[in-house]
mmCIF file with all atom_site columns, C-alpha atoms in Angstrom:
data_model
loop_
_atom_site.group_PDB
_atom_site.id
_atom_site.type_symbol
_atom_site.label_atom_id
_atom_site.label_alt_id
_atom_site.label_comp_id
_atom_site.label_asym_id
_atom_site.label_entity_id
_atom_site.label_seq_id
_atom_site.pdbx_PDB_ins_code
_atom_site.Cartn_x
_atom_site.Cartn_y
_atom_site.Cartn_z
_atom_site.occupancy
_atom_site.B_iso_or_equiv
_atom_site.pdbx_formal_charge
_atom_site.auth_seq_id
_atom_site.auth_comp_id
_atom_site.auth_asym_id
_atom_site.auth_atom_id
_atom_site.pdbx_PDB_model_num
ATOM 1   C CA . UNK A 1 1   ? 6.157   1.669   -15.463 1.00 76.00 ? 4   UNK A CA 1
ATOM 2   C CA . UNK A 1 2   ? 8.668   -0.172  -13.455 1.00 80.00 ? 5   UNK A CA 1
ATOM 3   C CA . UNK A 1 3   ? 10.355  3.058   -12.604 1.00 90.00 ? 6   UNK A CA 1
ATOM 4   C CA . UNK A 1 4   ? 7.589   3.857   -10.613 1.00 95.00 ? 7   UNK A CA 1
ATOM 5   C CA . UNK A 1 5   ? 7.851   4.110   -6.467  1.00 97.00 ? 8   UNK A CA 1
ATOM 6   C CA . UNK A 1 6   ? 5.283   2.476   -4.697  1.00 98.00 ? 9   UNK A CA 1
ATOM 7   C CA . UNK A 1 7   ? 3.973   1.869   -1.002  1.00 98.00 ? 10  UNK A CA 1
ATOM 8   C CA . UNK A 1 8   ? 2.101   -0.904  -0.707  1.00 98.00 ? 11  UNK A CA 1
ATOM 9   C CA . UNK A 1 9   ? 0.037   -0.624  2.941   1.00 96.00 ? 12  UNK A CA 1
ATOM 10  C CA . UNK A 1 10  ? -0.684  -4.433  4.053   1.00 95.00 ? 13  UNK A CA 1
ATOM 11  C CA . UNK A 1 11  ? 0.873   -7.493  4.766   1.00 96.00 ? 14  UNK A CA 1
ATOM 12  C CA . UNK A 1 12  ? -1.727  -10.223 4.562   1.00 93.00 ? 15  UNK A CA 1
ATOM 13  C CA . UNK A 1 13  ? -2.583  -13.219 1.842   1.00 92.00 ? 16  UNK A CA 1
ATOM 14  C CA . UNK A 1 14  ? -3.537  -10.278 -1.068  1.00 92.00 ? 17  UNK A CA 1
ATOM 15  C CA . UNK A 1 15  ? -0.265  -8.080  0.135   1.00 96.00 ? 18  UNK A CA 1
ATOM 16  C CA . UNK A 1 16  ? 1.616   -11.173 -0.611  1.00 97.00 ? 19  UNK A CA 1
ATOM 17  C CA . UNK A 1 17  ? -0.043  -11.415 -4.308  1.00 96.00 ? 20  UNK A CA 1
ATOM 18  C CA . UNK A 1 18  ? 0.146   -7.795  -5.649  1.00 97.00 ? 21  UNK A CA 1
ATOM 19  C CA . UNK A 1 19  ? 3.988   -7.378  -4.253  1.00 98.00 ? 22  UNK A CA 1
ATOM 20  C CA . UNK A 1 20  ? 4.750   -10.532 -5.914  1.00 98.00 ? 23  UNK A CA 1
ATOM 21  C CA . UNK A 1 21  ? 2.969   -9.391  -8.580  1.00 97.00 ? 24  UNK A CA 1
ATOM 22  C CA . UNK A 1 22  ? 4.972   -5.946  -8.946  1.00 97.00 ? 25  UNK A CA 1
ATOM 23  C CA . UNK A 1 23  ? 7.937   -7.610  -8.499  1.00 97.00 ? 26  UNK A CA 1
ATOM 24  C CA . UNK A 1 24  ? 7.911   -9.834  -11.555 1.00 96.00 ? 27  UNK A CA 1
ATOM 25  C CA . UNK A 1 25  ? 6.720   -7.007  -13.224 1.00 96.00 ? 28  UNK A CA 1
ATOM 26  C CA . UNK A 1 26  ? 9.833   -5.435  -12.849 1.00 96.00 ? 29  UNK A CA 1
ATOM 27  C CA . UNK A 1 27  ? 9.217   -2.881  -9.887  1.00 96.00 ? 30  UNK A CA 1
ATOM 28  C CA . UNK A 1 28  ? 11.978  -1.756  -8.116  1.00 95.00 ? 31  UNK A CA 1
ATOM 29  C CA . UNK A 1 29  ? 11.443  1.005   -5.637  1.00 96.00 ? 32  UNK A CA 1
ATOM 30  C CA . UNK A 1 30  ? 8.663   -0.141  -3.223  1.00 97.00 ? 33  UNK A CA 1
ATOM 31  C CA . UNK A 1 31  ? 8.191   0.469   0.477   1.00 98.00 ? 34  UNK A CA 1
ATOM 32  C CA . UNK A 1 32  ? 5.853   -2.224  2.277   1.00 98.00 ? 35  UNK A CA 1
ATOM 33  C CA . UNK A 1 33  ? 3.962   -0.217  5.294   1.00 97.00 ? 36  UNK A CA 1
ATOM 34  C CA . UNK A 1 34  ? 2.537   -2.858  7.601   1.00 96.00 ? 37  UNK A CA 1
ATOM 35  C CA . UNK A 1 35  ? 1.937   -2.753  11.745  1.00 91.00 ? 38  UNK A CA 1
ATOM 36  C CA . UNK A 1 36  ? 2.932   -6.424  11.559  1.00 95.00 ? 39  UNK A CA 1
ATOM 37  C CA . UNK A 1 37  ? 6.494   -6.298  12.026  1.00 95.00 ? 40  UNK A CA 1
ATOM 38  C CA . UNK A 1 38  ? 7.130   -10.672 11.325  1.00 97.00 ? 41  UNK A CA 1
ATOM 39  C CA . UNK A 1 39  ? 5.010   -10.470 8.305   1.00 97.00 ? 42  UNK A CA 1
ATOM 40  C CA . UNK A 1 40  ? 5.755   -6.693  6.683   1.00 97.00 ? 43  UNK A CA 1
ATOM 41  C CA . UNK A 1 41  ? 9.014   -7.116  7.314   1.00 97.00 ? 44  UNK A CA 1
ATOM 42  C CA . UNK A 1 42  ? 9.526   -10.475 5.573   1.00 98.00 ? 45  UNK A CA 1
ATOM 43  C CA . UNK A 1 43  ? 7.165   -9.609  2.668   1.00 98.00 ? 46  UNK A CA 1
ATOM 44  C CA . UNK A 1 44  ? 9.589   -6.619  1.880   1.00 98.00 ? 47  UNK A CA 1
ATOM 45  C CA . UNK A 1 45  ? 12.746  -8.697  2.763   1.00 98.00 ? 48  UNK A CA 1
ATOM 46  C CA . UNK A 1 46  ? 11.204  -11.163 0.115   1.00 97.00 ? 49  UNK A CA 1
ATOM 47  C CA . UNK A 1 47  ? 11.249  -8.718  -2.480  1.00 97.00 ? 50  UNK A CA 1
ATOM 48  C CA . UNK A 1 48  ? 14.022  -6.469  -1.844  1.00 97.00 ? 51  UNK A CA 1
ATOM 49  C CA . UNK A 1 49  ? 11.747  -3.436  -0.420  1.00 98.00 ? 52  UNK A CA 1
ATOM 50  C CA . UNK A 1 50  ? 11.990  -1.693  1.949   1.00 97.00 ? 53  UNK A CA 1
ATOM 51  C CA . UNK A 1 51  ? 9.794   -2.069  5.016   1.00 98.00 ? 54  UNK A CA 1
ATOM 52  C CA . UNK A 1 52  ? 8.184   0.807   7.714   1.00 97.00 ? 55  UNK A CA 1
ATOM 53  C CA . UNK A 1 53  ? 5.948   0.169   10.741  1.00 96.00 ? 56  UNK A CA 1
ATOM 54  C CA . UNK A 1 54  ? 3.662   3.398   10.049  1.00 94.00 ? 57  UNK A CA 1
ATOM 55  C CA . UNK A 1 55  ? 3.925   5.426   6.784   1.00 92.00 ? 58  UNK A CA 1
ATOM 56  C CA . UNK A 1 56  ? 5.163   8.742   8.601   1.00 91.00 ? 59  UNK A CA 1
ATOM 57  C CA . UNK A 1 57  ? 5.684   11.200  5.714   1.00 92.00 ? 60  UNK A CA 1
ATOM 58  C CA . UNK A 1 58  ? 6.987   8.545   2.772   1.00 93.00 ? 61  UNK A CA 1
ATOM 59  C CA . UNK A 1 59  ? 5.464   9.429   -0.125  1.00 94.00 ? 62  UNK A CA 1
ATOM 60  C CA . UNK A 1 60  ? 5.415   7.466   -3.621  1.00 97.00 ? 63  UNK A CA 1
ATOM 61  C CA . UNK A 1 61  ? 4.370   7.835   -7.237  1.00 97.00 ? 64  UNK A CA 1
ATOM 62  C CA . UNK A 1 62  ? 1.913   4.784   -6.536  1.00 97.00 ? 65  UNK A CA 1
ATOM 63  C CA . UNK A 1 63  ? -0.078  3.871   -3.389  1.00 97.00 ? 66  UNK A CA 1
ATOM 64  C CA . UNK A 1 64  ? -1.844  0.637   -2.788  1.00 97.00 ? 67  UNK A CA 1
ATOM 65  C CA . UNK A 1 65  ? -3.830  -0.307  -0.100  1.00 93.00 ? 68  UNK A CA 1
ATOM 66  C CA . UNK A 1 66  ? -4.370  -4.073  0.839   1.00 93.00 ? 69  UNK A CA 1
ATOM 67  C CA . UNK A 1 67  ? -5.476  -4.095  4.335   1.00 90.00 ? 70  UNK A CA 1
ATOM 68  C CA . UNK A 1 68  ? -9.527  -3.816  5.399   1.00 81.00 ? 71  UNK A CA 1
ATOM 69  C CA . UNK A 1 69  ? -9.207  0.366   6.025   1.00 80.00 ? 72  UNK A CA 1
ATOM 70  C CA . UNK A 1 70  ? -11.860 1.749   4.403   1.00 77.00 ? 73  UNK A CA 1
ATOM 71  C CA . UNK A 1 71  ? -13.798 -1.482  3.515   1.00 77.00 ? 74  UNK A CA 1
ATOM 72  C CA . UNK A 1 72  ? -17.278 -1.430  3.809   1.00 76.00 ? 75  UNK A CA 1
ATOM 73  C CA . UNK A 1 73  ? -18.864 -3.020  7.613   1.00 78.00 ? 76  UNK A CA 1
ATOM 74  C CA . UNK A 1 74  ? -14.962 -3.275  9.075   1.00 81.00 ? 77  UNK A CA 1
ATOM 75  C CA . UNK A 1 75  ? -14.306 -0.698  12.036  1.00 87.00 ? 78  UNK A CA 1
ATOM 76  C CA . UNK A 1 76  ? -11.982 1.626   10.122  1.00 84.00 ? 79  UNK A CA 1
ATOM 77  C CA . UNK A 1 77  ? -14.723 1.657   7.022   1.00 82.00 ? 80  UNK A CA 1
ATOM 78  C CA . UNK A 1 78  ? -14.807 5.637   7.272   1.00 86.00 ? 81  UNK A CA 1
ATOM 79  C CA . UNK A 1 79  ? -10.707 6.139   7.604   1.00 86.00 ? 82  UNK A CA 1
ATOM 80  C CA . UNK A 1 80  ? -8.140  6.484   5.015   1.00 86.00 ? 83  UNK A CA 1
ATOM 81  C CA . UNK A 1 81  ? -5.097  4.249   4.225   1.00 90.00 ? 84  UNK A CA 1
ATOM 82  C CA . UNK A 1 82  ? -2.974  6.869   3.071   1.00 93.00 ? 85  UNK A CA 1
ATOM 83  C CA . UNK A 1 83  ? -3.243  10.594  4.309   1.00 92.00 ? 86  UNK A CA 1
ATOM 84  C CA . UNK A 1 84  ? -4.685  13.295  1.698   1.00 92.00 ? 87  UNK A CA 1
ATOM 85  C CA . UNK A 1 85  ? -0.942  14.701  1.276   1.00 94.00 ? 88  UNK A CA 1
ATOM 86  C CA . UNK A 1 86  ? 0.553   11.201  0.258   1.00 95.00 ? 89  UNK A CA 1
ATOM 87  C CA . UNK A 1 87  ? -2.735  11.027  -2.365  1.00 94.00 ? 90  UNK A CA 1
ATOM 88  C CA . UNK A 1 88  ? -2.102  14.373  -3.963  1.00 95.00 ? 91  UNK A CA 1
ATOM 89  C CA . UNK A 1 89  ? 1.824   13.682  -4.567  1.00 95.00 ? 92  UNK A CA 1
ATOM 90  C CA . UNK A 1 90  ? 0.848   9.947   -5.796  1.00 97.00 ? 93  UNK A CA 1
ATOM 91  C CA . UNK A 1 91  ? 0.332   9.433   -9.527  1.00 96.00 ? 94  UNK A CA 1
ATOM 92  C CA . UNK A 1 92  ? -1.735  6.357   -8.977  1.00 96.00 ? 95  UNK A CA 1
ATOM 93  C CA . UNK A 1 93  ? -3.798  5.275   -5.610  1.00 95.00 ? 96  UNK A CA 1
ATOM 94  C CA . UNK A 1 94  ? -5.292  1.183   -5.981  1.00 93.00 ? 97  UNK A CA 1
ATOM 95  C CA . UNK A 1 95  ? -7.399  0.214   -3.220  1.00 87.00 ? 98  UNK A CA 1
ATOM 96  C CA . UNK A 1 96  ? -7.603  -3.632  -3.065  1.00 87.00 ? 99  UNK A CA 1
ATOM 97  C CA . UNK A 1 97  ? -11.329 -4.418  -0.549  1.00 71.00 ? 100 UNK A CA 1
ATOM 98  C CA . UNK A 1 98  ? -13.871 -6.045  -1.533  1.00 64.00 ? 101 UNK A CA 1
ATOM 99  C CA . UNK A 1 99  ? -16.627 -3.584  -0.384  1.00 66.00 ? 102 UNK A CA 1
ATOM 100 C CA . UNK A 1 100 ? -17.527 -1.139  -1.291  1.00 62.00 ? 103 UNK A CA 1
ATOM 101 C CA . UNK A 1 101 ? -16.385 -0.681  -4.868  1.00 65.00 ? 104 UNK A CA 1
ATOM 102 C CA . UNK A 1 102 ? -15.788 3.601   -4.227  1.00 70.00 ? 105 UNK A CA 1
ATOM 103 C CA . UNK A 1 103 ? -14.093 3.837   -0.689  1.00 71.00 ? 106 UNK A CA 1
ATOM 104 C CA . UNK A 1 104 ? -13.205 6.597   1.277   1.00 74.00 ? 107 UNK A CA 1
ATOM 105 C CA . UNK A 1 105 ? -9.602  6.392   -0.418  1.00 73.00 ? 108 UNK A CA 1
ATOM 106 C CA . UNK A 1 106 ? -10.934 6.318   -4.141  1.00 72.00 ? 109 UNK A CA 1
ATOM 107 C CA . UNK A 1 107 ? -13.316 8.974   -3.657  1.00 78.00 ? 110 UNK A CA 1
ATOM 108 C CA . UNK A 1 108 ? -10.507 11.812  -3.348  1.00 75.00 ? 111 UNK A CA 1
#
C-alpha cells in the first residue's frame, strides 16, 4: 500500500524504473540509499525522497535492492544489501538481479 516506507538501495538504469514506478503508484515515504552521491541524490530529488550515502540504521516497511550485491558471478555475490536487522523489521524485501533467482538477501 502506498502508506508503506521503503528504501530502495541503487541508483542505476533499474533504480530509475522501480522508483518511478513507486512513485506513480502513489508511494510516499521512500529513502533512496546509493554510494553515488550525483545520481542517488537526484533520483530521490526526482521523486521527493529522501536520499542517504550508506543505510546506517534506517529501517523501512519495504526494502528493495537494485544494485549487483548479491548477484550471482559479481564480487559482492555472497554479501547482503540490507543487514539482517533492517530484514527482520521490513514487511517486504524485493531483490531486483538477474542471477541467481534465490540470493543471499531472499534466502533469509
Amino acid at each position: 500500500p502506498p502508506s508503506t516506507s521503503f528504501i530502495l538501495r541503487g541508483s542505476g538504469g533499474m533504480a530509475k524504473a522501480v522508483v518511478a514506478a513507486l512513485h506513480d503508484s502513489g508511494f510516499r515515504h521512500g529513502i533512496i540509499v546509493a554510494r553515488n552521491e550525483r545520481a542517488g541524490s537526484e533520483l530521490a530529488h526526482t521523486y521527493g525522497y529522501k536520499w542517504l550515502s550508506d543505510l546506517g540504521d534506517s529501517q523501512a516497511d519495504m526494502l528493495v535492492n537494485v544494485t549487483p550485491i548479491g548477484m550471482a558471478g559479481g564480487i559482492e555475490e555472497h554479501d547482503l544489501a540490507f543487514p539482517d536487522i533492517a530484514v527482520q523489521h521490513s514487511q517486504f524485501v524485493f531483490d531486483v538481479v538477474a542471477l541467481p533467482a534465490e540470493t543471499p538477501l531472499i534466502k533469509l
